[in-house]
């Protein structure tokens, strides 16, 4: 399945996620990534799957869920969605076929490519990431493909702002002792001022990260980020809201599909099971090893077993 959810999104409401790329295909290998390590960091854009199949899957999901229950169709991917060469075609078709706004969640690293900027033109909102204001923090935190430099990445976001008429909602992920010092926050703020986004969100790692030892900043550093960045919206708490299940035949499929893109707190997974009036699925998936329980910040999460081999290397 290419389309999943809708998942409750703190920024986008009921968001029908669409992943047009294979699992964990990305131009970055962020230390905080909730999807584990990037096996092969890449910048080459590809048609990974037939674009007609992706569109048809979105169509089926919209029909089952009902467009009135979807706030955004969101291209997000299990990695970096702009690596999909067909993204512009897919966005255009979605806009033609349904009266649902289209959002793209991207790490922003490929916006220096003209074809990527053109592909995003007809979307309504683009949500890029900008976690660093210097080359060294960029390399430490995002661990980009060797061909992407900080200045080039930033210039791509600046150029995109000049050309794009939709909304840009920038997200800054803050990690303890990596980018939460006054110096780092001020450098990030200088970069943000160049991009001129419509909104700025800050977030912190709330799910098990790719690299051990990655932690959210102390509350005082979050307050300092508010002081330095000015008007920002805070995503540092846990998300709430309900997942959409109409597109899934049973609890096991729903939990597997959602967990693969959006690791679930155990309480969320058990809630999904109850919604299907089923029981025993989660326990049997934990027993047969297809799901693994991982503690992060004193909270139990359920991750697909395939993540564990690529976590914490
Ligand atoms: S957090 Fe996003 S950009 Fe970073 S490695 Fe994971 S999928 Fe890629």
JSON list of C-alpha atoms in Angstrom, two decimals, residues 43-46 80-85 87-88 91 104 106-123 126 156 160 163-164:
[
{"chain": "A", "resi": 43, "resn": "UNK", "atom": "CA", "xyz": [20.37, 11.94, -4.13]},
{"chain": "A", "resi": 44, "resn": "UNK", "atom": "CA", "xyz": [19.44, 10.36, -7.47]},
{"chain": "A", "resi": 45, "resn": "UNK", "atom": "CA", "xyz": [15.73, 10.75, -8.24]},
{"chain": "A", "resi": 46, "resn": "UNK", "atom": "CA", "xyz": [13.94, 7.66, -9.52]},
{"chain": "A", "resi": 80, "resn": "UNK", "atom": "CA", "xyz": [12.58, 11.67, 1.39]},
{"chain": "A", "resi": 81, "resn": "UNK", "atom": "CA", "xyz": [9.57, 11.89, -0.99]},
{"chain": "A", "resi": 82, "resn": "UNK", "atom": "CA", "xyz": [11.24, 14.33, -3.42]},
{"chain": "A", "resi": 83, "resn": "UNK", "atom": "CA", "xyz": [13.49, 11.43, -4.45]},
{"chain": "A", "resi": 84, "resn": "UNK", "atom": "CA", "xyz": [10.43, 10.20, -6.37]},
{"chain": "A", "resi": 85, "resn": "UNK", "atom": "CA", "xyz": [10.78, 11.49, -9.91]},
{"chain": "A", "resi": 87, "resn": "UNK", "atom": "CA", "xyz": [6.13, 13.58, -7.51]},
{"chain": "A", "resi": 88, "resn": "UNK", "atom": "CA", "xyz": [5.07, 16.55, -9.69]},
{"chain": "A", "resi": 91, "resn": "UNK", "atom": "CA", "xyz": [0.59, 16.13, -7.03]},
{"chain": "A", "resi": 104, "resn": "UNK", "atom": "CA", "xyz": [4.65, 17.57, 1.07]},
{"chain": "A", "resi": 106, "resn": "UNK", "atom": "CA", "xyz": [10.44, 17.00, 2.94]},
{"chain": "A", "resi": 107, "resn": "UNK", "atom": "CA", "xyz": [13.87, 17.31, 4.47]},
{"chain": "A", "resi": 108, "resn": "UNK", "atom": "CA", "xyz": [14.42, 20.18, 2.00]},
{"chain": "A", "resi": 109, "resn": "UNK", "atom": "CA", "xyz": [17.81, 18.87, 0.92]},
{"chain": "A", "resi": 110, "resn": "UNK", "atom": "CA", "xyz": [17.03, 18.58, -2.81]},
{"chain": "A", "resi": 111, "resn": "UNK", "atom": "CA", "xyz": [15.42, 21.98, -3.30]},
{"chain": "A", "resi": 112, "resn": "UNK", "atom": "CA", "xyz": [18.64, 23.14, -4.95]},
{"chain": "A", "resi": 113, "resn": "UNK", "atom": "CA", "xyz": [17.45, 21.05, -7.95]},
{"chain": "A", "resi": 114, "resn": "UNK", "atom": "CA", "xyz": [15.19, 23.01, -10.28]},
{"chain": "A", "resi": 115, "resn": "UNK", "atom": "CA", "xyz": [13.10, 19.95, -11.19]},
{"chain": "A", "resi": 116, "resn": "UNK", "atom": "CA", "xyz": [12.33, 19.31, -7.50]},
{"chain": "A", "resi": 117, "resn": "UNK", "atom": "CA", "xyz": [11.20, 22.92, -7.02]},
{"chain": "A", "resi": 118, "resn": "UNK", "atom": "CA", "xyz": [9.01, 22.65, -10.12]},
{"chain": "A", "resi": 119, "resn": "UNK", "atom": "CA", "xyz": [7.49, 19.36, -8.92]},
{"chain": "A", "resi": 120, "resn": "UNK", "atom": "CA", "xyz": [6.29, 21.04, -5.72]},
{"chain": "A", "resi": 121, "resn": "UNK", "atom": "CA", "xyz": [4.76, 24.06, -7.47]},
{"chain": "A", "resi": 122, "resn": "UNK", "atom": "CA", "xyz": [1.14, 22.91, -7.43]},
{"chain": "A", "resi": 123, "resn": "UNK", "atom": "CA", "xyz": [1.12, 21.67, -3.83]},
{"chain": "A", "resi": 126, "resn": "UNK", "atom": "CA", "xyz": [5.49, 22.31, 1.84]},
{"chain": "A", "resi": 156, "resn": "UNK", "atom": "CA", "xyz": [17.82, 25.63, -2.34]},
{"chain": "A", "resi": 160, "resn": "UNK", "atom": "CA", "xyz": [12.23, 27.75, -3.39]},
{"chain": "A", "resi": 163, "resn": "UNK", "atom": "CA", "xyz": [9.46, 30.86, -6.54]},
{"chain": "A", "resi": 164, "resn": "UNK", "atom": "CA", "xyz": [6.74, 29.09, -4.54]}
]
